[in-house]
């Protein structure tokens, strides 16, 4: 769910070495009297020809290899959400800006995109600053957004279980709580992370939404230094900001 808080996403792996040289051709068989070709060979030849004609027809009608690009297969229901390379551009975080400032240092912004046969994905992370925090504050506040266009498999079957599974990661020093929320997408879940024994020790919160075969999640995380005197937001305030900015981003992906 929440991506790593620090560091750039891993770059592509190195290029694979090219193929080795072709092996030498086998020696020609010795000359001899020709034998009649068995009937089963002709049968195989007919199957091969028929298969070739069938494949040619599929290519001609566009029914073979049609999953290339972001359009997906014929059954992919992307609910009108359009692929974008710049998820940060459609996620202005207007609701979070009422509480925080976006760090002006460009190095604190990370975004990447990936296009695969099974899904397309865009990712954006930004560091926020609390204007009420002291200049020497060690607090770290991040917002991460991930959009995924599923092209091969309907995510509906696993979506709820993936969100509820976070509760099983709870330990003595931190815990997760998952709740379903209504009024956004086909289904949505809010995952709240707290530390210590009190529910007020809010460390992170994620809103995950599925609509058709499109999924979107926005995660907020915060670590406040021990000497930080700025007032952290409540869980209800973070949920409101996540919901508002998630709606805005999803609306932007439909334009």
PDB file of C-alpha atoms in Angstrom:
ATOM      1  CA  UNK A   1       0.000   0.000   0.000  1.00  0.00           C
ATOM      2  CA  UNK A   2       2.154   2.932   1.109  1.00  0.00           C
ATOM      3  CA  UNK A   3       5.219   3.238  -1.118  1.00  0.00           C
ATOM      4  CA  UNK A   4       8.645   3.880   0.430  1.00  0.00           C
ATOM      5  CA  UNK A   5       8.868   7.280   2.071  1.00  0.00           C
ATOM      6  CA  UNK A   6      12.359   8.092   0.920  1.00  0.00           C
ATOM      7  CA  UNK A   7      14.470   7.604  -2.157  1.00  0.00           C
ATOM      8  CA  UNK A   8      13.804   7.636  -5.810  1.00  0.00           C
ATOM      9  CA  UNK A   9      12.009   4.709  -7.437  1.00  0.00           C
ATOM     10  CA  UNK A  10      14.353   2.075  -8.765  1.00  0.00           C
ATOM     11  CA  UNK A  11      15.556   2.621 -12.282  1.00  0.00           C
ATOM     12  CA  UNK A  12      15.271   0.094 -15.083  1.00  0.00           C
ATOM     13  CA  UNK A  13      17.478  -2.931 -15.041  1.00  0.00           C
ATOM     14  CA  UNK A  14      20.479  -3.035 -17.321  1.00  0.00           C
ATOM     15  CA  UNK A  15      20.113  -4.160 -20.859  1.00  0.00           C
ATOM     16  CA  UNK A  16      20.447  -7.868 -21.422  1.00  0.00           C
ATOM     17  CA  UNK A  17      23.390  -8.988 -23.562  1.00  0.00           C
ATOM     18  CA  UNK A  18      22.681  -9.811 -27.142  1.00  0.00           C
ATOM     19  CA  UNK A  19      22.279 -13.393 -28.385  1.00  0.00           C
ATOM     20  CA  UNK A  20      25.307 -15.537 -29.006  1.00  0.00           C
ATOM     21  CA  UNK A  21      26.306 -16.488 -32.523  1.00  0.00           C
ATOM     22  CA  UNK A  22      24.228 -18.983 -34.401  1.00  0.00           C
ATOM     23  CA  UNK A  23      25.350 -22.642 -34.097  1.00  0.00           C
ATOM     24  CA  UNK A  24      26.796 -24.262 -37.213  1.00  0.00           C
ATOM     25  CA  UNK A  25      24.299 -25.876 -39.530  1.00  0.00           C
ATOM     26  CA  UNK A  26      24.001 -29.657 -39.173  1.00  0.00           C
ATOM     27  CA  UNK A  27      25.606 -31.753 -41.922  1.00  0.00           C
ATOM     28  CA  UNK A  28      23.399 -32.656 -44.861  1.00  0.00           C
ATOM     29  CA  UNK A  29      21.947 -36.176 -44.735  1.00  0.00           C
ATOM     30  CA  UNK A  30      23.480 -38.719 -47.119  1.00  0.00           C
ATOM     31  CA  UNK A  31      21.830 -39.054 -50.502  1.00  0.00           C
ATOM     32  CA  UNK A  32      19.564 -42.032 -50.963  1.00  0.00           C
ATOM     33  CA  UNK A  33      16.338 -43.159 -52.518  1.00  0.00           C
ATOM     34  CA  UNK A  34      13.368 -40.985 -51.659  1.00  0.00           C
ATOM     35  CA  UNK A  35      10.650 -42.497 -49.535  1.00  0.00           C
ATOM     36  CA  UNK A  36       6.975 -41.691 -49.824  1.00  0.00           C
ATOM     37  CA  UNK A  37       5.756 -39.122 -47.296  1.00  0.00           C
ATOM     38  CA  UNK A  38       3.470 -40.679 -44.662  1.00  0.00           C
ATOM     39  CA  UNK A  39      -0.128 -39.519 -44.635  1.00  0.00           C
ATOM     40  CA  UNK A  40       0.063 -38.137 -41.102  1.00  0.00           C
ATOM     41  CA  UNK A  41       2.705 -35.613 -42.226  1.00  0.00           C
ATOM     42  CA  UNK A  42       0.281 -34.204 -44.771  1.00  0.00           C
ATOM     43  CA  UNK A  43      -2.288 -33.937 -41.985  1.00  0.00           C
ATOM     44  CA  UNK A  44       0.100 -31.873 -39.860  1.00  0.00           C
ATOM     45  CA  UNK A  45       0.856 -29.663 -42.837  1.00  0.00           C
ATOM     46  CA  UNK A  46      -2.838 -28.972 -43.258  1.00  0.00           C
ATOM     47  CA  UNK A  47      -3.143 -27.969 -39.616  1.00  0.00           C
ATOM     48  CA  UNK A  48      -0.175 -25.614 -39.906  1.00  0.00           C
ATOM     49  CA  UNK A  49      -1.623 -23.954 -43.013  1.00  0.00           C
ATOM     50  CA  UNK A  50      -5.018 -23.587 -41.349  1.00  0.00           C
ATOM     51  CA  UNK A  51      -3.415 -22.081 -38.252  1.00  0.00           C
ATOM     52  CA  UNK A  52      -1.465 -19.607 -40.339  1.00  0.00           C
ATOM     53  CA  UNK A  53      -4.618 -18.520 -42.152  1.00  0.00           C
ATOM     54  CA  UNK A  54      -6.448 -18.142 -38.807  1.00  0.00           C
ATOM     55  CA  UNK A  55      -3.635 -16.026 -37.346  1.00  0.00           C
ATOM     56  CA  UNK A  56      -3.563 -13.862 -40.466  1.00  0.00           C
ATOM     57  CA  UNK A  57      -7.278 -13.238 -40.153  1.00  0.00           C
ATOM     58  CA  UNK A  58      -6.877 -12.178 -36.515  1.00  0.00           C
ATOM     59  CA  UNK A  59      -4.131  -9.727 -37.404  1.00  0.00           C
ATOM     60  CA  UNK A  60      -6.205  -8.335 -40.259  1.00  0.00           C
ATOM     61  CA  UNK A  61      -9.233  -7.747 -38.033  1.00  0.00           C
ATOM     62  CA  UNK A  62      -7.184  -6.396 -35.137  1.00  0.00           C
ATOM     63  CA  UNK A  63      -8.195  -9.150 -32.728  1.00  0.00           C
ATOM     64  CA  UNK A  64      -4.670 -10.355 -32.038  1.00  0.00           C
ATOM     65  CA  UNK A  65      -2.329  -8.285 -29.902  1.00  0.00           C
ATOM     66  CA  UNK A  66      -5.009  -5.669 -29.241  1.00  0.00           C
ATOM     67  CA  UNK A  67      -3.884  -5.175 -25.624  1.00  0.00           C
ATOM     68  CA  UNK A  68      -0.947  -2.941 -26.550  1.00  0.00           C
ATOM     69  CA  UNK A  69      -0.954   0.627 -25.281  1.00  0.00           C
ATOM     70  CA  UNK A  70      -3.237   1.863 -22.504  1.00  0.00           C
ATOM     71  CA  UNK A  71      -6.515   0.822 -24.076  1.00  0.00           C
ATOM     72  CA  UNK A  72      -6.373  -2.665 -22.618  1.00  0.00           C
ATOM     73  CA  UNK A  73      -8.228  -5.744 -23.747  1.00  0.00           C
ATOM     74  CA  UNK A  74     -11.793  -5.792 -24.976  1.00  0.00           C
ATOM     75  CA  UNK A  75     -13.093  -6.647 -21.476  1.00  0.00           C
ATOM     76  CA  UNK A  76     -11.159  -3.989 -19.541  1.00  0.00           C
ATOM     77  CA  UNK A  77     -13.597  -1.523 -17.940  1.00  0.00           C
ATOM     78  CA  UNK A  78     -11.477   1.537 -17.186  1.00  0.00           C
ATOM     79  CA  UNK A  79     -14.574   3.600 -16.338  1.00  0.00           C
ATOM     80  CA  UNK A  80     -13.466   6.487 -18.544  1.00  0.00           C
ATOM     81  CA  UNK A  81     -10.192   7.164 -16.715  1.00  0.00           C
ATOM     82  CA  UNK A  82      -7.471   8.286 -19.102  1.00  0.00           C
ATOM     83  CA  UNK A  83      -3.835   7.281 -18.764  1.00  0.00           C
ATOM     84  CA  UNK A  84      -1.453  10.102 -17.849  1.00  0.00           C
ATOM     85  CA  UNK A  85       2.304  10.298 -17.529  1.00  0.00           C
ATOM     86  CA  UNK A  86       2.159  13.117 -14.967  1.00  0.00           C
ATOM     87  CA  UNK A  87      -0.013  12.139 -12.030  1.00  0.00           C
ATOM     88  CA  UNK A  88       1.305  15.087 -10.017  1.00  0.00           C
ATOM     89  CA  UNK A  89      -0.249  17.417 -12.579  1.00  0.00           C
ATOM     90  CA  UNK A  90      -3.770  16.112 -11.920  1.00  0.00           C
ATOM     91  CA  UNK A  91      -3.221  15.940  -8.138  1.00  0.00           C
ATOM     92  CA  UNK A  92      -2.787  19.581  -7.059  1.00  0.00           C
ATOM     93  CA  UNK A  93      -3.560  18.751  -3.388  1.00  0.00           C
ATOM     94  CA  UNK A  94      -5.743  21.814  -2.904  1.00  0.00           C
ATOM     95  CA  UNK A  95      -7.244  20.386   0.302  1.00  0.00           C
ATOM     96  CA  UNK A  96      -3.840  19.598   1.828  1.00  0.00           C
ATOM     97  CA  UNK A  97      -2.620  23.081   0.896  1.00  0.00           C
ATOM     98  CA  UNK A  98      -5.082  24.530   3.404  1.00  0.00           C
ATOM     99  CA  UNK A  99      -3.031  22.886   6.161  1.00  0.00           C
ATOM    100  CA  UNK A 100       0.425  22.495   4.597  1.00  0.00           C
ATOM    101  CA  UNK A 101       2.782  23.993   2.069  1.00  0.00           C
ATOM    102  CA  UNK A 102       4.307  21.887  -0.700  1.00  0.00           C
ATOM    103  CA  UNK A 103       8.070  21.835  -0.327  1.00  0.00           C
ATOM    104  CA  UNK A 104       9.392  24.075  -3.136  1.00  0.00           C
ATOM    105  CA  UNK A 105      12.541  21.969  -3.486  1.00  0.00           C
ATOM    106  CA  UNK A 106      12.003  19.970  -6.691  1.00  0.00           C
ATOM    107  CA  UNK A 107      14.160  17.147  -5.351  1.00  0.00           C
ATOM    108  CA  UNK A 108      11.403  16.294  -2.867  1.00  0.00           C
ATOM    109  CA  UNK A 109       8.986  15.439  -5.685  1.00  0.00           C
ATOM    110  CA  UNK A 110       9.124  11.980  -7.205  1.00  0.00           C
ATOM    111  CA  UNK A 111       7.028  10.742 -10.089  1.00  0.00           C
ATOM    112  CA  UNK A 112       7.282   7.862 -12.514  1.00  0.00           C
ATOM    113  CA  UNK A 113       5.156   5.939 -14.944  1.00  0.00           C
ATOM    114  CA  UNK A 114       5.173   2.348 -16.162  1.00  0.00           C
ATOM    115  CA  UNK A 115       3.276   0.754 -19.030  1.00  0.00           C
ATOM    116  CA  UNK A 116       3.013  -3.027 -19.021  1.00  0.00           C
ATOM    117  CA  UNK A 117       0.843  -5.590 -20.788  1.00  0.00           C
ATOM    118  CA  UNK A 118      -1.217  -6.227 -17.660  1.00  0.00           C
ATOM    119  CA  UNK A 119      -1.543  -2.645 -16.405  1.00  0.00           C
ATOM    120  CA  UNK A 120      -0.392   0.939 -16.740  1.00  0.00           C
ATOM    121  CA  UNK A 121       0.670   2.826 -13.623  1.00  0.00           C
ATOM    122  CA  UNK A 122       1.531   6.392 -12.647  1.00  0.00           C
ATOM    123  CA  UNK A 123       2.994   7.484  -9.320  1.00  0.00           C
ATOM    124  CA  UNK A 124       3.573  10.817  -7.605  1.00  0.00           C
ATOM    125  CA  UNK A 125       5.037  11.725  -4.207  1.00  0.00           C
ATOM    126  CA  UNK A 126       5.445  15.152  -2.615  1.00  0.00           C
ATOM    127  CA  UNK A 127       6.899  16.409   0.615  1.00  0.00           C
ATOM    128  CA  UNK A 128       4.812  18.882   2.601  1.00  0.00           C
ATOM    129  CA  UNK A 129       5.792  21.480   5.171  1.00  0.00           C
ATOM    130  CA  UNK A 130       3.806  22.667   8.167  1.00  0.00           C
ATOM    131  CA  UNK A 131       4.006  26.492   8.126  1.00  0.00           C
ATOM    132  CA  UNK A 132       3.599  26.537  11.922  1.00  0.00           C
ATOM    133  CA  UNK A 133       6.574  24.252  12.520  1.00  0.00           C
ATOM    134  CA  UNK A 134       9.853  25.733  13.733  1.00  0.00           C
ATOM    135  CA  UNK A 135      12.711  26.243  11.306  1.00  0.00           C
ATOM    136  CA  UNK A 136      14.726  23.437  12.901  1.00  0.00           C
ATOM    137  CA  UNK A 137      11.803  20.998  12.977  1.00  0.00           C
ATOM    138  CA  UNK A 138      12.574  17.398  12.108  1.00  0.00           C
ATOM    139  CA  UNK A 139       9.017  16.594  11.047  1.00  0.00           C
ATOM    140  CA  UNK A 140       8.525  14.744   7.755  1.00  0.00           C
ATOM    141  CA  UNK A 141       5.203  14.868   5.921  1.00  0.00           C
ATOM    142  CA  UNK A 142       4.570  13.130   2.592  1.00  0.00           C
ATOM    143  CA  UNK A 143       1.635  12.512   0.270  1.00  0.00           C
ATOM    144  CA  UNK A 144       1.858   9.666  -2.247  1.00  0.00           C
ATOM    145  CA  UNK A 145      -0.559   8.986  -5.097  1.00  0.00           C
ATOM    146  CA  UNK A 146      -0.761   5.889  -7.295  1.00  0.00           C
ATOM    147  CA  UNK A 147      -3.099   5.310 -10.248  1.00  0.00           C
ATOM    148  CA  UNK A 148      -3.333   1.952 -11.987  1.00  0.00           C
ATOM    149  CA  UNK A 149      -5.181   1.062 -15.169  1.00  0.00           C
ATOM    150  CA  UNK A 150      -5.726  -2.728 -15.068  1.00  0.00           C
ATOM    151  CA  UNK A 151      -5.917  -4.191 -18.580  1.00  0.00           C
ATOM    152  CA  UNK A 152      -5.872  -7.950 -18.076  1.00  0.00           C
ATOM    153  CA  UNK A 153      -7.539  -8.737 -14.753  1.00  0.00           C
ATOM    154  CA  UNK A 154     -10.522  -7.244 -12.956  1.00  0.00           C
ATOM    155  CA  UNK A 155      -9.176  -6.075  -9.564  1.00  0.00           C
ATOM    156  CA  UNK A 156     -12.615  -6.311  -7.901  1.00  0.00           C
ATOM    157  CA  UNK A 157     -12.032  -9.829  -6.600  1.00  0.00           C
ATOM    158  CA  UNK A 158      -8.951  -8.927  -4.538  1.00  0.00           C
ATOM    159  CA  UNK A 159      -9.414  -5.247  -3.792  1.00  0.00           C
ATOM    160  CA  UNK A 160     -11.262  -5.466  -0.465  1.00  0.00           C
ATOM    161  CA  UNK A 161      -9.048  -8.266   0.830  1.00  0.00           C
ATOM    162  CA  UNK A 162      -5.883  -6.316   0.007  1.00  0.00           C
ATOM    163  CA  UNK A 163      -7.053  -3.398   2.137  1.00  0.00           C
ATOM    164  CA  UNK A 164      -8.319  -5.501   5.047  1.00  0.00           C
ATOM    165  CA  UNK A 165      -5.094  -7.538   5.087  1.00  0.00           C
ATOM    166  CA  UNK A 166      -3.227  -4.564   6.531  1.00  0.00           C
ATOM    167  CA  UNK A 167      -4.906  -5.159   9.875  1.00  0.00           C
ATOM    168  CA  UNK A 168      -3.015  -8.455  10.111  1.00  0.00           C
ATOM    169  CA  UNK A 169       0.270  -6.528  10.103  1.00  0.00           C
ATOM    170  CA  UNK A 170      -0.561  -4.817  13.407  1.00  0.00           C
ATOM    171  CA  UNK A 171       2.018  -5.166  16.193  1.00  0.00           C
ATOM    172  CA  UNK A 172       2.337  -3.905  19.762  1.00  0.00           C
ATOM    173  CA  UNK A 173       4.014  -0.676  18.687  1.00  0.00           C
ATOM    174  CA  UNK A 174       1.766   0.146  15.721  1.00  0.00           C
ATOM    175  CA  UNK A 175      -1.543  -0.952  14.318  1.00  0.00           C
ATOM    176  CA  UNK A 176      -3.751  -0.683  11.217  1.00  0.00           C
ATOM    177  CA  UNK A 177      -7.497  -0.255  11.011  1.00  0.00           C
ATOM    178  CA  UNK A 178      -9.461  -0.627   7.789  1.00  0.00           C
ATOM    179  CA  UNK A 179     -12.950   0.664   7.184  1.00  0.00           C
ATOM    180  CA  UNK A 180     -15.137   0.809   4.092  1.00  0.00           C
ATOM    181  CA  UNK A 181     -16.240   4.255   2.927  1.00  0.00           C
ATOM    182  CA  UNK A 182     -19.117   5.063   0.601  1.00  0.00           C
ATOM    183  CA  UNK A 183     -19.842   7.711  -1.986  1.00  0.00           C
ATOM    184  CA  UNK A 184     -16.660   7.370  -4.029  1.00  0.00           C
ATOM    185  CA  UNK A 185     -15.976   4.832  -6.783  1.00  0.00           C
ATOM    186  CA  UNK A 186     -17.484   1.343  -6.834  1.00  0.00           C
ATOM    187  CA  UNK A 187     -15.783   0.588  -3.520  1.00  0.00           C
ATOM    188  CA  UNK A 188     -13.317   2.410  -1.302  1.00  0.00           C
ATOM    189  CA  UNK A 189     -11.440   1.760   1.937  1.00  0.00           C
ATOM    190  CA  UNK A 190      -9.652   3.921   4.462  1.00  0.00           C
ATOM    191  CA  UNK A 191      -6.608   2.386   6.157  1.00  0.00           C
ATOM    192  CA  UNK A 192      -5.386   4.185   9.281  1.00  0.00           C
ATOM    193  CA  UNK A 193      -1.990   3.584  10.886  1.00  0.00           C
ATOM    194  CA  UNK A 194      -1.343   4.547  14.491  1.00  0.00           C
ATOM    195  CA  UNK A 195       1.638   4.033  16.794  1.00  0.00           C
ATOM    196  CA  UNK A 196       1.780   3.326  20.509  1.00  0.00           C
ATOM    197  CA  UNK A 197      -1.333   2.370  22.408  1.00  0.00           C
ATOM    198  CA  UNK A 198      -3.469   5.432  21.714  1.00  0.00           C
ATOM    199  CA  UNK A 199      -5.636   6.085  18.675  1.00  0.00           C
ATOM    200  CA  UNK A 200      -4.454   9.712  18.647  1.00  0.00           C
ATOM    201  CA  UNK A 201      -0.904   8.750  17.624  1.00  0.00           C
ATOM    202  CA  UNK A 202      -1.660   9.035  13.911  1.00  0.00           C
ATOM    203  CA  UNK A 203       1.231   8.096  11.633  1.00  0.00           C
ATOM    204  CA  UNK A 204      -0.418   7.515   8.281  1.00  0.00           C
ATOM    205  CA  UNK A 205      -3.666   7.140   6.392  1.00  0.00           C
ATOM    206  CA  UNK A 206      -4.523   5.780   2.947  1.00  0.00           C
ATOM    207  CA  UNK A 207      -7.670   6.114   0.863  1.00  0.00           C
ATOM    208  CA  UNK A 208      -7.882   3.353  -1.765  1.00  0.00           C
ATOM    209  CA  UNK A 209     -10.597   3.524  -4.438  1.00  0.00           C
ATOM    210  CA  UNK A 210     -11.671   1.141  -7.196  1.00  0.00           C
ATOM    211  CA  UNK A 211     -13.968   2.036 -10.057  1.00  0.00           C
ATOM    212  CA  UNK A 212     -14.299  -0.625 -12.710  1.00  0.00           C
ATOM    213  CA  UNK A 213     -10.811  -1.861 -13.514  1.00  0.00           C
ATOM    214  CA  UNK A 214      -9.215   1.425 -12.461  1.00  0.00           C
ATOM    215  CA  UNK A 215      -7.722   1.836  -8.980  1.00  0.00           C
ATOM    216  CA  UNK A 216      -6.401   4.927  -7.243  1.00  0.00           C
ATOM    217  CA  UNK A 217      -4.907   5.453  -3.824  1.00  0.00           C
ATOM    218  CA  UNK A 218      -3.597   8.457  -1.929  1.00  0.00           C
ATOM    219  CA  UNK A 219      -1.486   8.038   1.199  1.00  0.00           C
ATOM    220  CA  UNK A 220      -0.556  10.621   3.831  1.00  0.00           C
ATOM    221  CA  UNK A 221       2.234   9.965   6.314  1.00  0.00           C
ATOM    222  CA  UNK A 222       3.661  12.132   9.071  1.00  0.00           C
ATOM    223  CA  UNK A 223       6.500  11.898  11.544  1.00  0.00           C
ATOM    224  CA  UNK A 224       6.819  14.718  14.057  1.00  0.00           C
ATOM    225  CA  UNK A 225      10.002  15.390  15.999  1.00  0.00           C
ATOM    226  CA  UNK A 226       9.903  15.237  19.792  1.00  0.00           C
ATOM    227  CA  UNK A 227      10.426  19.020  20.041  1.00  0.00           C
ATOM    228  CA  UNK A 228       7.899  19.872  17.336  1.00  0.00           C
ATOM    229  CA  UNK A 229       5.200  22.098  18.833  1.00  0.00           C
ATOM    230  CA  UNK A 230       3.010  22.412  15.728  1.00  0.00           C
ATOM    231  CA  UNK A 231      -0.466  20.953  16.065  1.00  0.00           C
ATOM    232  CA  UNK A 232      -0.905  17.773  13.968  1.00  0.00           C
ATOM    233  CA  UNK A 233      -4.186  17.220  12.137  1.00  0.00           C
ATOM    234  CA  UNK A 234      -6.800  14.890  13.546  1.00  0.00           C
ATOM    235  CA  UNK A 235      -7.763  11.640  11.830  1.00  0.00           C
ATOM    236  CA  UNK A 236     -11.051  13.151  10.648  1.00  0.00           C
ATOM    237  CA  UNK A 237      -9.200  16.137   9.147  1.00  0.00           C
ATOM    238  CA  UNK A 238      -6.773  13.884   7.263  1.00  0.00           C
ATOM    239  CA  UNK A 239      -9.646  11.739   5.989  1.00  0.00           C
ATOM    240  CA  UNK A 240     -11.417  14.848   4.729  1.00  0.00           C
ATOM    241  CA  UNK A 241      -8.287  16.086   2.932  1.00  0.00           C
ATOM    242  CA  UNK A 242      -7.620  12.670   1.388  1.00  0.00           C
ATOM    243  CA  UNK A 243     -11.208  12.341   0.184  1.00  0.00           C
ATOM    244  CA  UNK A 244     -11.335  15.830  -1.311  1.00  0.00           C
ATOM    245  CA  UNK A 245      -8.002  15.576  -3.144  1.00  0.00           C
ATOM    246  CA  UNK A 246      -8.694  12.011  -4.314  1.00  0.00           C
ATOM    247  CA  UNK A 247     -11.992  13.125  -5.843  1.00  0.00           C
ATOM    248  CA  UNK A 248     -10.255  16.027  -7.583  1.00  0.00           C
ATOM    249  CA  UNK A 249      -7.521  13.774  -9.002  1.00  0.00           C
ATOM    250  CA  UNK A 250     -10.004  11.171 -10.263  1.00  0.00           C
ATOM    251  CA  UNK A 251     -12.114  13.909 -11.870  1.00  0.00           C
ATOM    252  CA  UNK A 252      -8.956  15.230 -13.551  1.00  0.00           C
ATOM    253  CA  UNK A 253      -8.209  11.793 -15.032  1.00  0.00           C
ATOM    254  CA  UNK A 254     -11.601  11.720 -16.742  1.00  0.00           C
ATOM    255  CA  UNK A 255     -11.084  14.990 -18.623  1.00  0.00           C
TER     256      UNK A 255
END
